[in-house]
Short mmCIF file of C-alpha atoms in Angstrom, two decimals:
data_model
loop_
_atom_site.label_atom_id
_atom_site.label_comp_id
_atom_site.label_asym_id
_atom_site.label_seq_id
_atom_site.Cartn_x
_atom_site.Cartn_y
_atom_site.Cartn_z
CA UNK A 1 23.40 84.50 118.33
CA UNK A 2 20.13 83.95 116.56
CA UNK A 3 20.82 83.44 112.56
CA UNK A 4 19.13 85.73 110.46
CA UNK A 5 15.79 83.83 109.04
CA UNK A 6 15.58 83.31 104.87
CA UNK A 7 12.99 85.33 102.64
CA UNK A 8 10.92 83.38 100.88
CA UNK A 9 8.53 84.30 98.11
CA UNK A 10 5.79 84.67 100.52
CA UNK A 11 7.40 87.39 101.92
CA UNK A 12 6.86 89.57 98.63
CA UNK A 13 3.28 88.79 97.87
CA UNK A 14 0.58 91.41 97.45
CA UNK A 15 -1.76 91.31 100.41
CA UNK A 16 -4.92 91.63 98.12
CA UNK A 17 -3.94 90.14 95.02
CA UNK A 18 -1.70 87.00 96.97
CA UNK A 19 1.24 86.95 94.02
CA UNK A 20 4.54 88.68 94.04
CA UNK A 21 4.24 92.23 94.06
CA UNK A 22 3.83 94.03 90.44
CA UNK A 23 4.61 97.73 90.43
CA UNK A 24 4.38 97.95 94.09
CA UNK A 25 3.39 101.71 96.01
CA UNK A 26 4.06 102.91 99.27
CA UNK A 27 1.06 104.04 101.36
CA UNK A 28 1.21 106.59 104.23
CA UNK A 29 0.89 103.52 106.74
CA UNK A 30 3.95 102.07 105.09
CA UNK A 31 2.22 99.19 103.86
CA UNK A 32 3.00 98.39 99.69
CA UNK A 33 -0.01 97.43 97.53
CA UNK A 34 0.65 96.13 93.96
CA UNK A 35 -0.24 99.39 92.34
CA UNK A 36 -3.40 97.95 89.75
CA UNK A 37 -4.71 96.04 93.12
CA UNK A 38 -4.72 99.44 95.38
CA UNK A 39 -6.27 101.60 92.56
CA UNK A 40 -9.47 98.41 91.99
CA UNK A 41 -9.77 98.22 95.91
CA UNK A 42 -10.18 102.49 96.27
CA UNK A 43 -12.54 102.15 92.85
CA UNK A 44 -14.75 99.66 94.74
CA UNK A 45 -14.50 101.08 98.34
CA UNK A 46 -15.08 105.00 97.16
CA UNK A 47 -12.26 105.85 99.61
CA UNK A 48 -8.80 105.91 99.27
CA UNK A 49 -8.33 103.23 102.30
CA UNK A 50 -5.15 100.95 102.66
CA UNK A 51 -6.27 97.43 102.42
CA UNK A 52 -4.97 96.16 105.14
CA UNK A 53 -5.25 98.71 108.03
CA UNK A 54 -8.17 100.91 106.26
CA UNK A 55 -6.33 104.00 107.78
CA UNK A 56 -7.05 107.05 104.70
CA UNK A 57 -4.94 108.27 102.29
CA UNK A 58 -4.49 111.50 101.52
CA UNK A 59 -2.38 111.07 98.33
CA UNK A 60 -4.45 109.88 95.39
CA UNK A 61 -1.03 108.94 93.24
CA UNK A 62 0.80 106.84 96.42
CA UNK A 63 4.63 106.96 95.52
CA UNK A 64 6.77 103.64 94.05
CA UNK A 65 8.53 101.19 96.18
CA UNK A 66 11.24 100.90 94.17
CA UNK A 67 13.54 98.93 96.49
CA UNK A 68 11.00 96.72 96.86
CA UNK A 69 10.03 96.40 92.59
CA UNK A 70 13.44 95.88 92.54
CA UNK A 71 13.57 92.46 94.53
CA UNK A 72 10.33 91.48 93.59
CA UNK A 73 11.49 91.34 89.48
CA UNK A 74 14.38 89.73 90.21
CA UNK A 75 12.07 87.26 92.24
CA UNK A 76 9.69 86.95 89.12
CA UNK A 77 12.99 86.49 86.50
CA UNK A 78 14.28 84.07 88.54
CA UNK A 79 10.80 82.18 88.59
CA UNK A 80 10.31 82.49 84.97
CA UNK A 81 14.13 81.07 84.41
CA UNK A 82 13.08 78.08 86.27
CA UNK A 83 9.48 77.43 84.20
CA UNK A 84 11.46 78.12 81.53
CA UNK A 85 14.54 75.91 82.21
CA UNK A 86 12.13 72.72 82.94
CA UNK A 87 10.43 72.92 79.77
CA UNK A 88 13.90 73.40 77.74
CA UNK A 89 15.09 70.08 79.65
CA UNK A 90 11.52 68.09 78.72
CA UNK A 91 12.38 69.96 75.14
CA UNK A 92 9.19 71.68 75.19
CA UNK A 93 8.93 75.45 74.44
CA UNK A 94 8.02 77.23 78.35
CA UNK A 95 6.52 80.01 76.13
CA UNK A 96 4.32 78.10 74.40
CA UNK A 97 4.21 74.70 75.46
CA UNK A 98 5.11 73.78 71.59
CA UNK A 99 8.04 71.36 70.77
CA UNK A 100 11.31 72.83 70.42
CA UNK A 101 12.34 72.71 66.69
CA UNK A 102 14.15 75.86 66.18
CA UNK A 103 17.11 77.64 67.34
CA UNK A 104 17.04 81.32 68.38
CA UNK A 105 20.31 82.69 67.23
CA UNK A 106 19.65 86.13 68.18
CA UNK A 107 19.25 84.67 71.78
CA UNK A 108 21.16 81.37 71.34
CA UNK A 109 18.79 79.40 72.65
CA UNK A 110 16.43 76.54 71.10
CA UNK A 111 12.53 77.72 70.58
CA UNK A 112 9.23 76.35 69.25
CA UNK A 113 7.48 77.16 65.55
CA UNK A 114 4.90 79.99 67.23
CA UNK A 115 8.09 81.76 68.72
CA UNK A 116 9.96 81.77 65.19
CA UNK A 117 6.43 83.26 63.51
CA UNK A 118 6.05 85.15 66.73
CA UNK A 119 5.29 88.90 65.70
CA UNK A 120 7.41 89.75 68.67
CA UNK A 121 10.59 87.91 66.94
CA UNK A 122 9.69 89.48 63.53
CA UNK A 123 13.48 89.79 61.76
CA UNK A 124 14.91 87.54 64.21
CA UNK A 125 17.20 84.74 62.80
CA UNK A 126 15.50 81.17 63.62
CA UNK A 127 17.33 77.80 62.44
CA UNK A 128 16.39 74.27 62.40
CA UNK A 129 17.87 72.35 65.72
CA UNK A 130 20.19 69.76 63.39
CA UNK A 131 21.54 72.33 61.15
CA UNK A 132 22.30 74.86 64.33
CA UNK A 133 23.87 72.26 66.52
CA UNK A 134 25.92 70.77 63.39
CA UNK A 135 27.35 73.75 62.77
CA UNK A 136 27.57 75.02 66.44
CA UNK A 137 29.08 71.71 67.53
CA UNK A 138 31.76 72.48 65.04
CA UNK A 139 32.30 76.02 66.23
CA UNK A 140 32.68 74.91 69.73
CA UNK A 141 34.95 71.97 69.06
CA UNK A 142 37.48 74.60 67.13
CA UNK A 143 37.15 76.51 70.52
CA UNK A 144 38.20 73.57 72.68
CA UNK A 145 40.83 72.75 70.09
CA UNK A 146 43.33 75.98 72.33
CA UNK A 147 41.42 74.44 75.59
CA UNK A 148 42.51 71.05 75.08
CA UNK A 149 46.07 72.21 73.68
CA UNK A 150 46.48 74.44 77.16
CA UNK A 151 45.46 71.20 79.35
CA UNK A 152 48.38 69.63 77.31
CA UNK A 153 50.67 71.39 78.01
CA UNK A 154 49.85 72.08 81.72
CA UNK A 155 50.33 68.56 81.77
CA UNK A 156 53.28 68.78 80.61
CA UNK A 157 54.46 71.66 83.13
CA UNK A 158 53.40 69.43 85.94
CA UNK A 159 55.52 65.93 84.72
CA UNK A 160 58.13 68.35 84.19
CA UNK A 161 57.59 70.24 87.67
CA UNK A 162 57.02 66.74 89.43
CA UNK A 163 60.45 65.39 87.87
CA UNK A 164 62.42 68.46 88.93
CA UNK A 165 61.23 67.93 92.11
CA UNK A 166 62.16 64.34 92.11
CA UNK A 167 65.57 65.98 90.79
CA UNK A 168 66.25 67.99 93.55
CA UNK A 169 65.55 65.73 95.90
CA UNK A 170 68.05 63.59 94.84
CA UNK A 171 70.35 66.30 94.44
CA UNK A 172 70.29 67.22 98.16
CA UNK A 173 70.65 63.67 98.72
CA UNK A 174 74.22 63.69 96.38
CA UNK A 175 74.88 66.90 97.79
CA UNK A 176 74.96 65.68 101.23
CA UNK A 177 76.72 62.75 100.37
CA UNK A 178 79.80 64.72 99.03
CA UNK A 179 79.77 67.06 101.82
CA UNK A 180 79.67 64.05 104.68
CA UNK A 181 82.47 62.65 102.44
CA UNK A 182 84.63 66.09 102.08
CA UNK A 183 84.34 66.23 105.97
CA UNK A 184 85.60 63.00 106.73
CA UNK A 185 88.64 63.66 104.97
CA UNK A 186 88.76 67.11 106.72
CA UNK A 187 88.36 64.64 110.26
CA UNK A 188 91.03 62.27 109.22
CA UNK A 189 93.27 65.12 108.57
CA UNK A 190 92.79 66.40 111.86
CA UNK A 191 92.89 63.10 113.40
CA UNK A 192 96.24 62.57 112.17
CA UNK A 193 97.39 66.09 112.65
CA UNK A 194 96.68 65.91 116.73
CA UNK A 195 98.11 62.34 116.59
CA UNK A 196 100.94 63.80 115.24
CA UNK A 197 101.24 66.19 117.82
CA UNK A 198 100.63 64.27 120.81
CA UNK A 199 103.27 62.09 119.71
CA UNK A 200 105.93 64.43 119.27
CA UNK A 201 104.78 65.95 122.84
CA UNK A 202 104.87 62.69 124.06
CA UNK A 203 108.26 61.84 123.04
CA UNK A 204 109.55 65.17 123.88
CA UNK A 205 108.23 64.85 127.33
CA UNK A 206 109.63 61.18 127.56
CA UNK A 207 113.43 62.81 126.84
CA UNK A 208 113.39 65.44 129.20
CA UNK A 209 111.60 63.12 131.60
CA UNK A 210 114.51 60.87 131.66
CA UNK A 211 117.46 63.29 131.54
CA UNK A 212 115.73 64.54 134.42
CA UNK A 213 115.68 61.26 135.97
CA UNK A 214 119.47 60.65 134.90
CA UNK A 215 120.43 63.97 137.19
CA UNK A 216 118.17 62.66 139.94
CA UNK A 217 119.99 59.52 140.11
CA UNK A 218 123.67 61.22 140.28
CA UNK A 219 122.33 63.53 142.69
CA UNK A 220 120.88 60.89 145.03
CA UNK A 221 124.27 59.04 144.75
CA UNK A 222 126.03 62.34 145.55
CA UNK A 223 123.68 62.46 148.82
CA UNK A 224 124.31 59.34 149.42
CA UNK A 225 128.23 59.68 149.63
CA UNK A 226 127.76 62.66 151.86
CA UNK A 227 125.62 61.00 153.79
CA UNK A 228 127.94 58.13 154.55
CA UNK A 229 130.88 60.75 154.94
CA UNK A 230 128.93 62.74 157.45
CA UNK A 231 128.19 59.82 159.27
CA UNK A 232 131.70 58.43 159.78
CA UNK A 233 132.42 61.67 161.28
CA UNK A 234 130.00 62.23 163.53
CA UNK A 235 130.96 58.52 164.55
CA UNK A 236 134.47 59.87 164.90
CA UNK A 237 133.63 63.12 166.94
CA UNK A 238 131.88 61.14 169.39
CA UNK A 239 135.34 58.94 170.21
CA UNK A 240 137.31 59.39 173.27
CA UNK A 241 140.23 61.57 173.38
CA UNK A 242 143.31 60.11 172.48
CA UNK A 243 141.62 58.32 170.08
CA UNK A 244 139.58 61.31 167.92
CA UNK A 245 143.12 63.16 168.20
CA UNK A 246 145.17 60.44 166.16
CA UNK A 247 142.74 60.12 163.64
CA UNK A 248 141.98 64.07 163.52
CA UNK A 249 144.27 64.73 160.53
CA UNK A 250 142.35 62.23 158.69
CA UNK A 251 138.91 63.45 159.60
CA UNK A 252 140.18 67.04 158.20
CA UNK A 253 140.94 66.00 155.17
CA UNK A 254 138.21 64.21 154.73
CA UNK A 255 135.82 66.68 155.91
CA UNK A 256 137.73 69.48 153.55
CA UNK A 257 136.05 67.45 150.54
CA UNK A 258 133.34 69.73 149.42
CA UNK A 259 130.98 68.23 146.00
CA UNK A 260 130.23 71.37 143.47
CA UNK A 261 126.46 72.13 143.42
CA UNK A 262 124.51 70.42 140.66
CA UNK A 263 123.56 73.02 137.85
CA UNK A 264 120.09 74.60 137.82
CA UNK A 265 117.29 73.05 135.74
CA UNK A 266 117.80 74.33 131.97
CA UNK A 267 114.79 76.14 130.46
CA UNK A 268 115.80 73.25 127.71
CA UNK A 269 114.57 70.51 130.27
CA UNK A 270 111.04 71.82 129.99
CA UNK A 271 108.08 71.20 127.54
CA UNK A 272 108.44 74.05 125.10
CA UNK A 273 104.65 74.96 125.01
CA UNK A 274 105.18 77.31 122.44
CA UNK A 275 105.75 75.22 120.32
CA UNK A 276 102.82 72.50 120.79
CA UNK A 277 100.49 75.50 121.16
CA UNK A 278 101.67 78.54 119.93
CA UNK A 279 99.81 79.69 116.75
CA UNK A 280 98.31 76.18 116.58
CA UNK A 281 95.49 76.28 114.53
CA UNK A 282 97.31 78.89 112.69
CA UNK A 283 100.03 76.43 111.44
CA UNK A 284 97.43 73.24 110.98
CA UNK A 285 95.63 75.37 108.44
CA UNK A 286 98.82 76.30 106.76
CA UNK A 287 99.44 72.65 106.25
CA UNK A 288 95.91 72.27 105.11
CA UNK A 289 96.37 74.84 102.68
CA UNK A 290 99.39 73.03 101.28
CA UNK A 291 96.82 69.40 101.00
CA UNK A 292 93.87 71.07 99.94
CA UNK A 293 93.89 72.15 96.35
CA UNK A 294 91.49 75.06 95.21
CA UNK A 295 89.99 75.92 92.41
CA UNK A 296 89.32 79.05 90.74
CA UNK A 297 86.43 78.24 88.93
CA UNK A 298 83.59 75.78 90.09
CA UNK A 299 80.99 74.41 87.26
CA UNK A 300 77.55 75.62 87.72
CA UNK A 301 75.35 71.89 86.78
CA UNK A 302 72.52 73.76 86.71
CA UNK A 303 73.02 75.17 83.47
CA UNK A 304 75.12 72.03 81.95
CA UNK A 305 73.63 70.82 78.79
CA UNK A 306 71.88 67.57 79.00
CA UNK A 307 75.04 65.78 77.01
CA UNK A 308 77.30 66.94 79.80
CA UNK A 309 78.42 64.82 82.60
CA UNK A 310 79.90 67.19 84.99
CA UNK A 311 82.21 65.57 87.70
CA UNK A 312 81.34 65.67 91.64
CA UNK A 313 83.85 68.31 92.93
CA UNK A 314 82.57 70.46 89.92
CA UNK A 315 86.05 71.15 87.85
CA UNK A 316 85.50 68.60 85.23
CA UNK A 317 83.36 68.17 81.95
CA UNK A 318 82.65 65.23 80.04
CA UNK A 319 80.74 64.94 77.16
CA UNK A 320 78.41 61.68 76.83
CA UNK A 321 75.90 60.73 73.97
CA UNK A 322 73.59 59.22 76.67
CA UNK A 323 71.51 61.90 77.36
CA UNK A 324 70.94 62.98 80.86
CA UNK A 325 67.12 63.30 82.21
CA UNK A 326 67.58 66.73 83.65
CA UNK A 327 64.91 69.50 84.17
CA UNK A 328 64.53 71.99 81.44
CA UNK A 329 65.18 75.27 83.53
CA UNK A 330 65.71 78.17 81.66
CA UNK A 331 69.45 78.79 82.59
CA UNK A 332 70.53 75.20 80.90
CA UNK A 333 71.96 74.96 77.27
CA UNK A 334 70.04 73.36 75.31
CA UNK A 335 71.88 74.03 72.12
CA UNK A 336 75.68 73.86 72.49
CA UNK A 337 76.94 70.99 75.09
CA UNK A 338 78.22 73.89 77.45
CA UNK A 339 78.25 74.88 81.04
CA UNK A 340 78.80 77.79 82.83
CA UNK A 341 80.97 78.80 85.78
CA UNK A 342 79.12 79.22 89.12
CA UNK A 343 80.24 82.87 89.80
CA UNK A 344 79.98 85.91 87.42
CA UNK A 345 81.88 88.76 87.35
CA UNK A 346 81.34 92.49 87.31
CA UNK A 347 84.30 94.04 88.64
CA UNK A 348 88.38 93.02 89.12
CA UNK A 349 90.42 90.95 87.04
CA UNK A 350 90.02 87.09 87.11
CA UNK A 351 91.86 84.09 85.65
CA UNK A 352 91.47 80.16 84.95
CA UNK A 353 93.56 77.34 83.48
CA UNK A 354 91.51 74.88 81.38
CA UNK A 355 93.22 71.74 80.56
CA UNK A 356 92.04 70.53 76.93
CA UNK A 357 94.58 67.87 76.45
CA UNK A 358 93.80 65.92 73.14
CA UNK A 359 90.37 66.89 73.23
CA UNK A 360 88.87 67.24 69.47
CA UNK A 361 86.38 70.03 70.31
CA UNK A 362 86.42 72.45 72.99
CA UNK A 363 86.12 76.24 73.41
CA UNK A 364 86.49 78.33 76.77
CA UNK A 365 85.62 81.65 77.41
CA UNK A 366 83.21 83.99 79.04
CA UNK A 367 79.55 85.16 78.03
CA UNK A 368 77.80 87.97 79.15
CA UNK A 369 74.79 87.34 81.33
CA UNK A 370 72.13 88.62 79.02
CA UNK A 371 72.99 85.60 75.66
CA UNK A 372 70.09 83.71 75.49
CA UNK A 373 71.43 79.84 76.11
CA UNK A 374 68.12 78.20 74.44
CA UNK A 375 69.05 78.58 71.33
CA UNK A 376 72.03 78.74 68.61
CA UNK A 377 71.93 82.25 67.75
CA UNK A 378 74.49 84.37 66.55
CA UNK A 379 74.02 87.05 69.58
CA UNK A 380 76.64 88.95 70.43
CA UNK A 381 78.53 88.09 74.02
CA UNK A 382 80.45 85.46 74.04
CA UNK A 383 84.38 86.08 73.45
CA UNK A 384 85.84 82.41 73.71
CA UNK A 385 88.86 80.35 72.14
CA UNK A 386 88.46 77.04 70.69
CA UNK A 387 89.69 73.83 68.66
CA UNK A 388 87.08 72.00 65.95
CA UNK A 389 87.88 70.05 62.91
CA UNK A 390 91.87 70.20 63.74
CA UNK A 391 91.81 73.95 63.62
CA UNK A 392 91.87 76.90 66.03
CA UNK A 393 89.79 79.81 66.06
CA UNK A 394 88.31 82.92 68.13
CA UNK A 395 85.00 84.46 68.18
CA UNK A 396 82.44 86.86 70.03
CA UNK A 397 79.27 84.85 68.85
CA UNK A 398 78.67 81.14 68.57
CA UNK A 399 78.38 82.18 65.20
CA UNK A 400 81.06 84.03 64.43
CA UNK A 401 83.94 82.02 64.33
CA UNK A 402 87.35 82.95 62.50
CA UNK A 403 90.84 81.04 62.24
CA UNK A 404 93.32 81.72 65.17
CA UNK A 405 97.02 80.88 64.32
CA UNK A 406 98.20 78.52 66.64
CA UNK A 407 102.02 76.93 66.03
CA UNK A 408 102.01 74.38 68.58
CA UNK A 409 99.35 72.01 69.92
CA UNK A 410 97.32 73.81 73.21
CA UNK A 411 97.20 71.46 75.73
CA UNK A 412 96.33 73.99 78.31
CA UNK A 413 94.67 77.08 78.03
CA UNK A 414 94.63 80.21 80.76
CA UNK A 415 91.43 82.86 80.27
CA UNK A 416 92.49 85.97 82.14
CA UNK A 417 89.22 88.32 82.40
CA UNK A 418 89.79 92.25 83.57
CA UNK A 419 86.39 93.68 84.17
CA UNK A 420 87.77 97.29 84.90
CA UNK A 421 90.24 97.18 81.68
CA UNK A 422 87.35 95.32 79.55
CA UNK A 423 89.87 92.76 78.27
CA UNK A 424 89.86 88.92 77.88
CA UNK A 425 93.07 87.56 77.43
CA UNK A 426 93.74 84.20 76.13
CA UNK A 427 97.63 82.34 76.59
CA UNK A 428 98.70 78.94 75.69
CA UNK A 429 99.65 78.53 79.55
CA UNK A 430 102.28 75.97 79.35
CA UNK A 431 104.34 77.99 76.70
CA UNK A 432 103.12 81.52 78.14
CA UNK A 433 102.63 82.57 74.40
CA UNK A 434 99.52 85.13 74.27
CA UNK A 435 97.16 83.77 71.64
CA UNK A 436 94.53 86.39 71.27
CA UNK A 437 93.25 89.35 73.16
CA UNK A 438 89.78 90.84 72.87
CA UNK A 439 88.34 94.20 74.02
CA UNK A 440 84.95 95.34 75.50
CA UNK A 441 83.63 97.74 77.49
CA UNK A 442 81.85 95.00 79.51
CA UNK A 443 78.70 96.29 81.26
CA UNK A 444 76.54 93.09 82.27
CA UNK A 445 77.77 90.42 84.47
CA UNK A 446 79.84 87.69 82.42
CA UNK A 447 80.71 84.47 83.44
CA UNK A 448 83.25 81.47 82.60
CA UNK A 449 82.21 79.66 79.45
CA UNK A 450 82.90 76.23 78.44
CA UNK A 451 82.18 73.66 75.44
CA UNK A 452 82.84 70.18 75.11
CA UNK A 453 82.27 67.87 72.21
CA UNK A 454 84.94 65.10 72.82
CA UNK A 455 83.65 62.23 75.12
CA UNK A 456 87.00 60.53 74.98
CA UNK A 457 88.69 63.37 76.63
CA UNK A 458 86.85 65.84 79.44
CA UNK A 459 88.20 69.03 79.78
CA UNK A 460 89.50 70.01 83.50
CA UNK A 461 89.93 73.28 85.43
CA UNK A 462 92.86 73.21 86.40
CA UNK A 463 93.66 73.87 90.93
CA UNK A 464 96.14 76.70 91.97
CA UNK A 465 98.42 76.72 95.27
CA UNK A 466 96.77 78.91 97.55
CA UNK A 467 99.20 80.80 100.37
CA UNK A 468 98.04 81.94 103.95
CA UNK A 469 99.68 85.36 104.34
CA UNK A 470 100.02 87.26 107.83
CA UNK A 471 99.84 90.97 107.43
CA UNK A 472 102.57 92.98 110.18
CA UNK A 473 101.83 96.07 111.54
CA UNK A 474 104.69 98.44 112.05
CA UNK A 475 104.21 101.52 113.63
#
């Protein structure tokens, strides 16, 4: 398809006057005349012909193109722009063709001495070019000053973006690692679980192989006798007269000899599938369940403070005065060395041992969703129990903080959380001695809270037995 060819300014040029139309009309031919060129050209002519097809006009005040005036000032801005533009850049005024010495505030642009005592920019506001761009320079540089402070910190936004993504990477990379390394201990497990198996089929088929064998041996020795038996009398039947008579009371005594029947395979004898098969993957995963420990909590390290080192299956904190390089997201503490638990809670009750040990600074506990973790504020939302400066004490608030009267050392603490009941209970788990209960009508998702401050001693959710239970149905 044929493009569509480019106007040029040619294209909107009087016929009679050769320039870009000025206040073009519309004659009845449809041809436009610039309206001062039409009105000459019937003057001189005594008729009111169209210049360029002399066909009559009956209208002696022809109608404005206005589409066309339109296009054809834009056309003549444009053009006067461009004059206007090349003497700026050879700093010469297009105007007058006078030096530019002046600024124009009014307009903000530079002009010449005849425009500043111009009658037409009488009360206009006209500065010399040194003083104007001085001060101008100034304003503009205070204006880049939020510009420049902007590119900053987009700067910043992209290391930042560029080293999280450098982050992740390598936390797929870990995270892969530690899976491949969890299922290779799941594979030797059931590598040695169907070796285990095999072996005990194996040796159970290798007993009842050979007491099998054992019975076919006595039998075949039984057969064998009754072969040799039968034999000797057919032998004996097959003598003449006289002589099968005087051995005949032998032969019925012998031939009165009658071997019991050998007893009937046991059930006992045969490989108790059952017991190799029955419920098998049942009963491997109850013995995994015994192995496998699990735990009740799991660390969320996406929201562990940079002075946290939290430990690879995620139920260990350490706290390390080598900061971390981790990315700034906004779920991270950057305030208190905490971390978070991975799951919150809404609903249900909920419960975790913590095991402090001699740690010198710890506090556990749960926080509602909404606490802002940037900062150290005294918000209220967090309901925790901990140990600082040799003394125990309780609190809803980082900030609010009072004594908790402890008797004994805590070397292990259990949180028990009951959404429905909106209580946190707190118990010195290896005494079972209830240290401090608080109430809320909790109505935002909360989640296990932790602090650590003691880098000789990490604190350490503590695994539970878990139990496989079958459900019966009765009727």
């Amino acid at each position: 398809m044929a493009g569509r060819p480019s106007l040029t300014e040619e294209d909107f040029s009087c016929p009679v006057c050769c320039d870009v139309f000025r206040d073009p009309v519309l004659l009845a031919c449809s041809h436009s005349i610039c309206r001062p060129c039409v009105l000459r050209f019937w003057g001189q002519r005594q008729e009111r012909e169209c210049p360029v097809c002399r066909c009559v006009s009956a209208n002696p005040e022809p109608p404005s193109n206005i589409v066309l005036r339109g296009m054809c000032e834009a056309i003549l801005e444009e053009k006067h722009q461009r004059v206007e533009h090349a003497f700026t850049s050879a700093g010469v005024c297009g105007t007058h063709g006078a030096p530019l010495t002046h600024f124009y505030e009014d307009e903000k642009r530079p002009a010449c001495v005849k425009c500043r005592v111009s009658k037409k920019h009488s009360g206009h506001r006209f500065r010399p070019v040194e003083e104007a761009a001085t001060e101008h320079k100034k304003e503009l540089r205070i204006k880049l000053k939020p510009l420049q402070d902007k590119l900053k910190s987009f700067e910043e936004f992209k290391q930042n973006f560029e080293q999280t993504a450098e982050y992740i990477k390598n936390q797929a990379e870990q995270t892969e690692h530690l899976i491949k390394e969890e299922f290779k201990k799941l594979h030797q497990f059931l590598r040695e679980e169907e070796a285990f198996r095999l072996a005990a089929l194996k040796e159970e088929d290798e007993q009842n192989s050979q007491m099998m064998k054992k019975k076919i041996d006595e039998l075949d020795s039984e057969i064998a006798s009754l072969l040799d038996k039968i034999q000797a009398l057919e032998k004996e039947l097959g003598a003449e007269d006289l002589s099968f008579l005087q051995n005949y009371k032998a032969m019925v005594e012998r031939i009165q000899y009658s071997p019991q029947d050998p007893e009937p395979v046991s059930g006992e004898l045969l490989i108790n599938v059952a017991k190799h098969l029955g419920n098998l993957m049942f009963e491997v995963s109850q013995k995994l369940q015994t192995m496998v420990p699990y735990n009740p909590v799991a660390l969320d390290p996406n929201t562990a403070h940079a002075d946290l080192i939290v430990s690879a299956d995620l139920t260990s904190m350490t706290f390390s005065e080598e900061r971390q390089l981790l990315p700034c997201n906004p779920e991270r503490f950057s305030g208190y060395t905490s971390v978070l638990g991975s799951l919150g809670f809404t609903s249900g009750m909920h419960g975790w041992d913590v095991e402090v040990g001699d740690s010198t600074a710890w506090a556990v506990g749960v926080i509602a969703e909404s606490v802002y973790r940037k900062k150290n504020t005294n918000k209220f939302g967090l309901w925790y129990v901990g140990f600082y400066n040799g003394k125990y004490g309780k609190g809803y608030s980082p900030e609010i903080l009072t004594l908790l009267r402890v008797s004994q050392k805590i070397q292990k603490i259990r949180v028990q959380l009951d959404c429905d009941k909106g209580k946190v209970t707190f118990t010195d788990a290896r005494r079972n001695t209830c240290l401090y209960v608080f109430k809320h009508n909790f109505t935002e998702t909360v989640y296990p809270y932790f602090y650590s401050h003691c880098k000789l001693h990490p604190l350490r959710i503590v695994p539970v037995r878990s139990f496989v239970t079958v459900e019966q149905f009765s009727s």
